[in-house]
Short mmCIF file of C-alpha atoms and ligand atoms in Angstrom, two decimals:
data_model
loop_
_atom_site.label_atom_id
_atom_site.label_comp_id
_atom_site.label_asym_id
_atom_site.label_seq_id
_atom_site.Cartn_x
_atom_site.Cartn_y
_atom_site.Cartn_z
CA MET P 6 0.00 0.00 0.00
CA SER P 7 1.70 3.14 -1.07
CA LEU P 8 -0.88 5.84 -0.85
CA ARG P 9 0.95 8.00 1.64
CA SER P 10 -1.57 10.15 3.41
CA SER P 11 1.20 12.04 5.15
CA VAL P 12 2.44 13.54 1.92
CA LEU P 13 -0.86 14.64 0.45
CA PRO P 14 -0.75 18.44 0.26
CA LYS P 15 -3.35 21.04 1.13
CA ALA P 16 -5.05 22.15 -2.05
CA VAL P 17 -3.38 25.35 -3.08
CA LEU P 18 -6.55 26.43 -4.74
CA ALA P 19 -9.13 25.26 -2.26
CA ALA P 20 -10.25 28.87 -2.00
CA VAL P 21 -12.22 28.23 -5.15
CA SER P 22 -14.50 25.98 -3.17
CA VAL P 23 -16.81 28.49 -1.56
CA ALA P 24 -19.97 30.11 -2.84
CA LEU P 25 -18.86 30.41 -6.41
CA LEU P 26 -20.22 32.19 -9.43
CA THR P 27 -23.47 32.70 -7.61
CA ALA P 28 -25.05 34.67 -10.41
CA THR P 29 -28.76 35.13 -10.00
CA ALA P 30 -29.56 36.00 -13.59
CA CYS P 31 -31.06 32.62 -14.35
CA SER P 32 -33.74 32.74 -11.77
CA SER P 33 -36.53 30.30 -11.29
CA ASP P 34 -39.61 30.35 -13.49
CA ASP P 35 -41.14 27.63 -11.44
CA ASP P 36 -43.87 27.73 -8.85
CA SER P 37 -43.97 24.13 -7.69
CA SER P 38 -40.84 23.86 -5.58
CA GLY P 39 -42.37 25.14 -2.36
CA SER P 40 -42.53 22.92 0.67
CA SER P 41 -46.27 22.86 1.13
CA ALA P 42 -47.57 20.48 3.75
CA GLU P 43 -49.36 18.56 1.01
CA SER P 44 -46.29 17.90 -1.12
CA ALA P 45 -44.31 16.96 1.98
CA THR P 46 -46.70 14.09 2.70
CA ALA P 47 -47.32 12.68 -0.80
CA ARG P 48 -46.26 9.04 -0.95
CA GLY P 49 -46.12 6.34 -3.59
CA PRO P 50 -43.78 4.66 -6.09
CA ILE P 51 -40.93 6.78 -7.38
CA THR P 52 -38.33 6.70 -10.14
CA TYR P 53 -34.66 7.19 -9.36
CA VAL P 54 -32.49 8.45 -12.22
CA GLU P 55 -28.74 7.84 -12.26
CA GLY P 56 -25.93 7.40 -14.80
CA LYS P 57 -24.83 3.86 -15.61
CA ASP P 58 -23.58 1.95 -12.59
CA THR P 59 -19.99 0.99 -13.34
CA THR P 60 -19.21 -0.58 -9.96
CA GLU P 61 -18.16 -4.20 -9.74
CA THR P 62 -20.72 -4.95 -7.02
CA GLY P 63 -23.74 -3.29 -8.68
CA VAL P 64 -24.21 -0.66 -5.98
CA VAL P 65 -27.36 0.95 -7.38
CA ARG P 66 -29.22 -2.35 -7.76
CA GLN P 67 -28.29 -3.32 -4.19
CA LEU P 68 -29.47 0.02 -2.80
CA ILE P 69 -32.79 -0.13 -4.61
CA ASP P 70 -33.38 -3.80 -3.74
CA GLN P 71 -32.72 -3.12 -0.09
CA TRP P 72 -35.10 -0.14 -0.07
CA ASN P 73 -37.82 -2.00 -2.00
CA SER P 74 -37.70 -4.98 0.36
CA THR P 75 -39.02 -2.77 3.16
CA HIS P 76 -41.19 -0.31 1.15
CA PRO P 77 -43.67 -2.39 -0.89
CA ASP P 78 -45.99 0.59 -1.46
CA GLU P 79 -43.22 3.04 -2.24
CA GLU P 80 -41.09 1.05 -4.64
CA VAL P 81 -38.20 2.68 -6.40
CA THR P 82 -37.76 2.02 -10.11
CA LEU P 83 -34.38 2.71 -11.67
CA LYS P 84 -34.03 4.80 -14.81
CA GLU P 85 -30.44 4.21 -15.86
CA GLU P 86 -28.80 6.99 -17.85
CA PRO P 87 -25.70 6.63 -20.06
CA SER P 88 -22.36 6.59 -18.21
CA ASP P 89 -21.27 9.76 -20.03
CA ALA P 90 -22.08 12.57 -17.57
CA ASP P 91 -22.95 15.04 -20.34
CA GLN P 92 -25.51 12.70 -21.92
CA ALA P 93 -27.13 11.97 -18.55
CA HIS P 94 -27.26 15.72 -17.89
CA ASP P 95 -28.98 16.49 -21.17
CA ASP P 96 -31.67 13.86 -20.68
CA MET P 97 -32.49 15.09 -17.17
CA VAL P 98 -32.60 18.69 -18.42
CA GLN P 99 -35.09 17.73 -21.13
CA HIS P 100 -37.45 16.08 -18.66
CA LEU P 101 -37.24 18.92 -16.14
CA GLN P 102 -37.61 21.65 -18.75
CA ALA P 103 -40.85 19.95 -19.79
CA LYS P 104 -41.90 19.88 -16.09
CA GLU P 105 -42.43 16.13 -16.30
CA SER P 106 -43.17 14.31 -13.06
CA ASP P 107 -41.62 11.02 -14.19
CA TYR P 108 -38.18 11.61 -12.60
CA ASP P 109 -38.63 11.85 -8.83
CA VAL P 110 -35.10 11.55 -7.47
CA LEU P 111 -32.11 12.63 -9.54
CA ALA P 112 -28.51 11.61 -8.95
CA LEU P 113 -26.85 14.91 -9.78
CA ASP P 114 -23.19 15.25 -10.62
CA VAL P 115 -21.66 17.82 -8.23
CA ILE P 116 -21.30 20.28 -11.11
CA TRP P 117 -25.04 20.40 -11.86
CA THR P 118 -26.37 21.59 -8.49
CA ALA P 119 -26.14 25.31 -9.29
CA GLU P 120 -27.76 25.05 -12.72
CA PHE P 121 -30.66 22.83 -11.62
CA ALA P 122 -31.27 24.83 -8.44
CA ALA P 123 -31.20 28.18 -10.24
CA LYS P 124 -33.73 26.90 -12.77
CA GLY P 125 -36.14 25.99 -9.96
CA TRP P 126 -36.07 22.30 -10.84
CA LEU P 127 -35.15 21.04 -7.37
CA GLN P 128 -37.02 20.85 -4.09
CA PRO P 129 -34.96 22.85 -1.54
CA LEU P 130 -33.96 20.50 1.29
CA LYS P 131 -35.09 22.71 4.14
CA ASP P 132 -38.05 23.02 6.52
CA ASP P 133 -40.24 19.93 6.02
CA PHE P 134 -37.62 18.63 3.60
CA ALA P 135 -34.56 19.17 5.79
CA VAL P 136 -31.90 16.44 5.65
CA ASP P 137 -29.45 15.89 8.51
CA THR P 138 -25.95 16.37 7.13
CA ALA P 139 -24.05 15.99 10.41
CA GLY P 140 -21.40 13.33 9.91
CA LEU P 141 -21.14 13.86 6.16
CA LEU P 142 -17.84 15.10 4.71
CA GLU P 143 -17.93 18.88 4.47
CA PRO P 144 -16.96 19.24 0.76
CA THR P 145 -19.77 16.86 -0.18
CA VAL P 146 -22.35 18.99 1.63
CA ALA P 147 -20.91 22.10 -0.05
CA SER P 148 -21.26 20.39 -3.42
CA GLY P 149 -25.01 19.93 -2.92
CA THR P 150 -25.50 23.49 -1.65
CA TYR P 151 -26.30 26.58 -3.73
CA ASN P 152 -26.65 30.13 -2.40
CA GLY P 153 -26.67 28.81 1.14
CA THR P 154 -29.46 26.23 0.63
CA LEU P 155 -29.00 22.48 0.39
CA TYR P 156 -30.60 21.16 -2.82
CA ALA P 157 -29.06 17.70 -3.08
CA ALA P 158 -28.18 15.22 -0.34
CA PRO P 159 -24.63 13.87 -0.64
CA LYS P 160 -24.62 10.28 -1.95
CA ASN P 161 -21.11 9.36 -3.06
CA THR P 162 -18.09 11.55 -3.46
CA ASN P 163 -15.14 11.02 -5.78
CA GLY P 164 -11.44 11.76 -5.92
CA GLY P 165 -9.04 10.73 -8.68
CA LEU P 166 -6.28 8.21 -7.98
CA LEU P 167 -3.22 7.03 -9.86
CA PHE P 168 -3.52 3.31 -10.55
CA TYR P 169 -0.14 1.78 -11.30
CA ARG P 170 1.35 -1.61 -12.09
CA LYS P 171 3.18 -2.47 -8.89
CA ASP P 172 4.73 -5.52 -10.56
CA LEU P 173 6.55 -3.18 -12.98
CA VAL P 174 6.93 0.01 -10.90
CA PRO P 175 7.48 -0.88 -7.24
CA ASN P 176 7.68 2.79 -6.14
CA PRO P 177 5.00 4.92 -7.77
CA PRO P 178 6.00 8.38 -9.04
CA THR P 179 4.92 11.42 -7.04
CA THR P 180 5.44 13.97 -9.81
CA TRP P 181 4.40 14.13 -13.45
CA ALA P 182 8.07 14.35 -14.48
CA GLU P 183 8.91 11.20 -12.51
CA MET P 184 5.98 9.43 -14.12
CA MET P 185 7.10 10.44 -17.61
CA GLY P 186 10.58 9.24 -16.59
CA ASP P 187 9.09 5.79 -15.88
CA CYS P 188 7.64 5.54 -19.39
CA GLY P 189 10.74 3.64 -20.55
CA ILE P 190 9.45 0.73 -18.45
CA ALA P 191 6.21 0.81 -20.43
CA LYS P 192 8.18 0.76 -23.71
CA GLN P 193 10.28 -2.20 -22.58
CA ASN P 194 7.07 -4.05 -21.80
CA ASN P 195 5.42 -3.00 -25.01
CA ILE P 196 2.51 -1.29 -23.33
CA GLY P 197 1.21 2.30 -23.16
CA CYS P 198 2.51 4.50 -20.38
CA TYR P 199 -0.25 6.75 -19.08
CA SER P 200 -3.89 7.51 -19.70
CA GLY P 201 -6.68 9.47 -18.13
CA GLN P 202 -9.91 10.47 -19.89
CA PHE P 203 -9.40 12.60 -23.00
CA ALA P 204 -12.54 12.25 -25.14
CA ALA P 205 -14.41 15.55 -25.53
CA TYR P 206 -16.79 15.31 -22.54
CA GLU P 207 -16.88 16.14 -18.82
CA GLY P 208 -14.04 13.73 -18.05
CA LEU P 209 -11.73 15.88 -20.18
CA THR P 210 -12.64 18.92 -18.09
CA VAL P 211 -11.69 16.89 -15.00
CA ASN P 212 -8.33 15.81 -16.44
CA THR P 213 -7.55 19.26 -17.82
CA SER P 214 -8.32 20.92 -14.51
CA GLU P 215 -6.08 18.48 -12.64
CA GLY P 216 -3.20 19.33 -15.02
CA ILE P 217 -3.86 23.05 -14.70
CA ASN P 218 -4.26 22.94 -10.91
CA ALA P 219 -1.10 20.88 -10.49
CA ASN P 220 0.83 23.64 -12.20
CA GLY P 221 -0.71 26.36 -10.02
CA GLY P 222 -3.36 27.58 -12.48
CA ALA P 223 -7.12 27.80 -12.00
CA PHE P 224 -10.23 28.29 -14.16
CA VAL P 225 -11.61 31.00 -11.86
CA GLY P 226 -10.11 33.15 -9.12
CA PRO P 227 -10.75 33.13 -5.38
CA ASP P 228 -13.96 35.15 -5.89
CA GLY P 229 -15.26 32.14 -7.80
CA ARG P 230 -16.41 34.15 -10.80
CA THR P 231 -13.48 35.92 -12.45
CA ALA P 232 -12.01 33.76 -15.22
CA THR P 233 -8.28 33.31 -14.50
CA VAL P 234 -7.28 30.52 -16.85
CA ASP P 235 -5.25 32.81 -19.09
CA SER P 236 -2.04 32.25 -17.15
CA PRO P 237 1.41 30.72 -17.75
CA GLN P 238 0.56 28.10 -15.10
CA ALA P 239 -2.55 26.94 -16.96
CA ARG P 240 -0.60 26.87 -20.22
CA ALA P 241 2.03 24.67 -18.55
CA GLY P 242 -0.69 22.31 -17.33
CA LEU P 243 -2.31 21.86 -20.73
CA GLN P 244 1.14 21.66 -22.36
CA SER P 245 2.06 18.65 -20.22
CA LEU P 246 -0.91 16.71 -21.62
CA VAL P 247 -0.24 17.88 -25.18
CA ASP P 248 3.41 16.78 -24.83
CA GLY P 249 2.27 13.40 -23.50
CA PHE P 250 0.31 12.77 -26.70
CA LYS P 251 3.11 14.17 -28.90
CA ASP P 252 5.82 11.93 -27.49
CA GLY P 253 3.56 8.88 -27.29
CA ASN P 254 3.69 8.55 -23.49
CA ILE P 255 -0.06 8.93 -23.67
CA PRO P 256 -1.12 6.42 -26.36
CA ALA P 257 -2.90 7.97 -29.37
CA GLU P 258 -6.13 6.00 -28.78
CA ALA P 259 -6.52 7.69 -25.37
CA ILE P 260 -8.05 10.65 -27.24
CA THR P 261 -11.23 8.54 -27.44
CA PHE P 262 -11.16 7.33 -23.81
CA LYS P 263 -13.91 7.94 -21.27
CA GLU P 264 -13.74 6.31 -17.81
CA GLN P 265 -14.66 2.81 -18.90
CA ASP P 266 -12.43 2.74 -22.00
CA SER P 267 -9.41 3.73 -19.94
CA GLN P 268 -10.38 1.25 -17.22
CA GLN P 269 -10.57 -1.55 -19.78
CA ALA P 270 -7.20 -0.60 -21.27
CA PHE P 271 -5.63 -0.82 -17.80
CA GLU P 272 -7.40 -4.06 -16.94
CA SER P 273 -6.31 -5.69 -20.17
CA GLY P 274 -2.72 -4.92 -19.22
CA LYS P 275 -2.15 -2.23 -21.85
CA LEU P 276 -1.22 0.64 -19.51
CA LEU P 277 1.43 1.23 -16.88
CA PHE P 278 -0.39 4.16 -15.23
CA LEU P 279 -4.03 5.17 -15.18
CA ARG P 280 -5.78 8.19 -13.71
CA ASN P 281 -9.29 7.15 -12.78
CA TRP P 282 -11.86 7.18 -9.96
CA PRO P 283 -11.67 4.65 -7.10
CA TYR P 284 -14.33 2.33 -8.58
CA VAL P 285 -11.52 0.81 -10.68
CA TYR P 286 -9.98 -0.57 -7.49
CA GLY P 287 -12.96 -2.97 -7.47
CA THR P 288 -13.32 -3.69 -11.18
CA ALA P 289 -9.59 -4.36 -11.76
CA ALA P 290 -9.75 -7.13 -9.16
CA LYS P 291 -12.53 -9.01 -10.96
CA GLU P 292 -12.18 -12.27 -12.80
CA GLY P 293 -10.91 -11.71 -16.32
CA SER P 294 -8.85 -8.67 -15.34
CA GLN P 295 -5.26 -9.16 -16.52
CA VAL P 296 -3.94 -7.05 -13.67
CA GLN P 297 -5.44 -8.91 -10.70
CA GLY P 298 -2.99 -8.57 -7.81
CA LYS P 299 -0.61 -6.49 -9.94
CA TYR P 300 -1.83 -2.95 -9.26
CA ASP P 301 -2.01 -0.47 -6.46
CA VAL P 302 -3.06 3.15 -6.06
CA ALA P 303 -1.16 6.33 -5.25
CA PRO P 304 -2.09 10.02 -5.11
CA LEU P 305 -2.20 11.79 -8.47
CA PRO P 306 1.24 13.10 -9.41
CA GLY P 307 1.84 16.86 -9.20
CA VAL P 308 4.69 19.15 -10.19
CA SER P 309 7.01 19.28 -7.18
CA GLY P 310 5.16 16.69 -5.10
CA VAL P 311 1.86 14.87 -5.30
CA GLY P 312 -1.01 16.67 -7.02
CA THR P 313 -4.61 17.28 -6.13
CA SER P 314 -7.73 15.74 -7.57
CA THR P 315 -10.75 17.46 -9.01
CA LEU P 316 -13.71 16.87 -6.67
CA GLY P 317 -16.25 14.51 -8.20
CA GLY P 318 -19.31 12.75 -6.94
CA TYR P 319 -23.08 12.48 -7.08
CA ASN P 320 -25.79 13.88 -4.82
CA ALA P 321 -29.47 12.93 -4.66
CA ALA P 322 -32.04 15.66 -5.33
CA ILE P 323 -35.85 15.68 -5.39
CA SER P 324 -37.43 16.96 -8.58
CA ALA P 325 -39.69 19.97 -8.04
CA TYR P 326 -42.19 18.13 -10.24
CA SER P 327 -42.28 14.86 -8.30
CA ASP P 328 -45.75 13.71 -7.24
CA HIS P 329 -44.38 11.66 -4.33
CA LYS P 330 -42.02 13.98 -2.55
CA ALA P 331 -42.41 12.45 0.92
CA THR P 332 -41.23 9.09 -0.41
CA ALA P 333 -38.49 10.82 -2.38
CA LEU P 334 -37.31 12.53 0.81
CA ASP P 335 -37.19 9.26 2.75
CA PHE P 336 -35.26 7.65 -0.10
CA ILE P 337 -32.58 10.35 -0.21
CA LYS P 338 -32.30 10.17 3.59
CA TYR P 339 -31.83 6.42 3.22
CA LEU P 340 -29.01 7.02 0.72
CA THR P 341 -27.09 8.99 3.36
CA SER P 342 -27.67 6.31 6.04
CA GLU P 343 -24.85 4.12 7.29
CA GLN P 344 -26.56 1.05 5.85
CA ALA P 345 -26.62 2.56 2.33
CA GLN P 346 -23.20 4.15 2.64
CA ARG P 347 -21.69 0.74 3.41
CA ILE P 348 -23.15 -0.63 0.16
CA ILE P 349 -21.68 2.38 -1.67
CA ALA P 350 -18.24 1.86 -0.08
CA GLY P 351 -18.43 -1.84 -0.96
CA GLY P 352 -18.45 -0.90 -4.65
CA SER P 353 -15.28 1.19 -4.19
CA LEU P 354 -17.33 4.37 -4.54
CA PRO P 355 -16.11 6.87 -1.96
CA PRO P 356 -18.82 7.23 0.71
CA VAL P 357 -19.91 10.63 2.04
CA LEU P 358 -20.24 9.42 5.64
CA GLY P 359 -16.96 10.44 7.29
CA SER P 360 -16.88 7.66 9.91
CA LEU P 361 -16.62 4.91 7.27
CA TYR P 362 -13.15 6.11 6.27
CA ASP P 363 -11.90 5.10 9.72
CA ASP P 364 -13.80 1.81 9.86
CA PRO P 365 -11.32 -1.05 10.40
CA GLU P 366 -13.40 -3.59 8.49
CA LEU P 367 -13.66 -1.39 5.41
CA ILE P 368 -10.00 -0.34 5.62
CA ALA P 369 -9.06 -4.02 5.56
CA GLN P 370 -10.88 -4.33 2.21
CA MET P 371 -9.80 -0.93 0.87
CA PRO P 372 -6.51 0.07 2.47
CA TYR P 373 -6.46 3.39 0.63
CA LEU P 374 -9.53 4.77 2.47
CA PRO P 375 -7.80 7.03 5.06
CA ALA P 376 -5.66 8.63 2.37
CA LEU P 377 -8.64 8.98 0.07
CA LYS P 378 -10.46 10.87 2.82
CA GLN P 379 -7.63 13.37 2.92
CA SER P 380 -7.47 13.56 -0.85
CA ILE P 381 -11.19 14.40 -0.97
CA ALA P 382 -10.78 17.05 1.73
CA ASN P 383 -8.09 18.65 -0.47
CA ALA P 384 -9.82 18.12 -3.82
CA VAL P 385 -10.45 21.17 -5.97
CA PRO P 386 -14.08 21.77 -7.00
CA ARG P 387 -14.94 22.78 -10.53
CA PRO P 388 -16.48 26.26 -10.92
CA VAL P 389 -19.88 26.56 -9.22
CA THR P 390 -22.17 28.40 -11.60
CA PRO P 391 -25.63 28.05 -13.16
CA TYR P 392 -23.79 28.46 -16.45
CA TYR P 393 -21.57 25.45 -15.91
CA PRO P 394 -22.53 23.78 -19.23
CA ALA P 395 -21.02 26.74 -21.14
CA VAL P 396 -17.95 26.78 -18.87
CA THR P 397 -17.21 23.10 -19.36
CA LYS P 398 -17.79 23.37 -23.10
CA ALA P 399 -15.18 26.12 -23.30
CA VAL P 400 -12.74 23.88 -21.42
CA GLN P 401 -13.48 20.66 -23.31
CA ASP P 402 -13.55 22.09 -26.82
CA ASN P 403 -10.30 23.97 -26.43
CA ALA P 404 -8.41 21.30 -24.52
CA TYR P 405 -9.51 18.71 -27.09
CA ALA P 406 -8.38 20.87 -30.02
CA ALA P 407 -4.97 21.33 -28.35
CA LEU P 408 -4.57 17.61 -27.63
CA LYS P 409 -5.37 16.82 -31.27
CA GLY P 410 -2.82 19.39 -32.42
CA GLU P 411 -5.53 21.48 -34.10
CA LYS P 412 -4.87 24.54 -31.91
CA SER P 413 -1.73 25.74 -30.19
CA VAL P 414 -1.78 25.55 -26.39
CA ASP P 415 -1.52 29.33 -26.37
CA GLN P 416 -4.61 29.80 -28.53
CA ALA P 417 -6.55 27.10 -26.70
CA ILE P 418 -6.01 28.81 -23.34
CA THR P 419 -6.82 32.25 -24.76
CA ASP P 420 -10.08 30.86 -26.19
CA MET P 421 -10.86 28.98 -22.97
CA GLN P 422 -10.58 32.23 -21.03
CA ALA P 423 -12.91 33.99 -23.48
CA GLY P 424 -15.40 31.12 -23.31
CA ILE P 425 -15.49 31.13 -19.49
CA GLU P 426 -15.83 34.94 -19.44
CA THR P 427 -18.87 34.87 -21.72
CA ALA P 428 -20.46 31.71 -20.27
CA GLY P 429 -23.21 33.67 -18.51
CA SER P 430 -24.29 35.49 -21.64
CA LYS P 431 -25.10 32.47 -23.79
C1 GLC Q 6 -17.26 10.90 -12.22
C2 GLC Q 6 -17.35 11.99 -11.16
C3 GLC Q 6 -18.09 13.19 -11.68
C4 GLC Q 6 -17.44 13.66 -12.98
C5 GLC Q 6 -17.41 12.54 -14.00
C6 GLC Q 6 -16.66 12.97 -15.25
O1 GLC Q 6 -18.51 10.32 -12.42
O2 GLC Q 6 -17.98 11.51 -9.98
O3 GLC Q 6 -18.12 14.25 -10.74
O4 GLC Q 6 -18.08 14.80 -13.50
O5 GLC Q 6 -16.78 11.40 -13.44
O6 GLC Q 6 -16.67 12.01 -16.23
#
């Protein structure tokens, strides 16, 4: 076990984490999100909507089965979205824009809270709908909060890890330069050196922000709204990824990789290093994986020491248009319960309940848990804004063009800055 919690740094840019880009321009046009006594008592079957479950243990099925076994009149039906976060987002937006009541509880990526809340699509979790968040990791509660109100109950959090082949690299690199220095080992073994997620979707925003943050850059400044990505540090971050593709240390096919493609490449023994979310700790151990017993995890590499992850994760929100909000509320409370959080942890999804990270039984199964807790505490959130879709598009489009060699790094960063600056006006 080489995830050394003692060397994980404080996020240099954690200042970005508070009350960000809280523009009010896209205010609610909705009148059904109030907490009337009637809506707080409406019970019946509900639909839970979440992106594809990629865990080895089938976490979502287990959660729903457990709930349904004790709630015969309030059964939860799963609507499974694609695993690509952007596609799941667009489908949920369509249903909510049309004020449809068919999606009761939504598993929202941390980056969607502000947009959905500002549009009036979510039931505020206060008064009759209050959820107890004591005991939940603070950044996860912040990620479900917008303008001081909780809109989504933390469900699972996420922090990136470096998966590495311990049979080939006994001491994992702590810096990007050290990792690139190890790429000769990949060549000798005829495998690719490093991959993250580089297809043009949300995962690319995650990987780009980790590169930029590692080099001391940031998308927005400490006020959370001023675009600050036009900096030498951000250029250096994007350049490191562009160089990786140019010199072949990142294999060419990685330009098409989302989480599962990169996971499969690692599990079929084709990569020395992989940046991915903790769920891979479970899937890479499964039967058929070529790397069973041959991998371990370390913190993401940084510039002069280990790096910091982008904060990921999913929170459970009640649709303003749900007809069974009382059941929906009980279900999201259940998701934060210790019983449910243990199921979540069992699938190598990082739980939001702080105590589980110190639980000896779980640590025996997942020795990286204490260090992951610290990594999540230090993780850097993406910009919090109702205009996030335009922000991430500016990041993805320009990073992708630079990785493909269609734009210089200089131009890509200049255009990214312009795109983030005008995100609110589109
Ligand atoms: C993971 C993270 C989520 C992120 C997504 C990007 O699902 O939990 O926050 O946006 O990956 O692909």
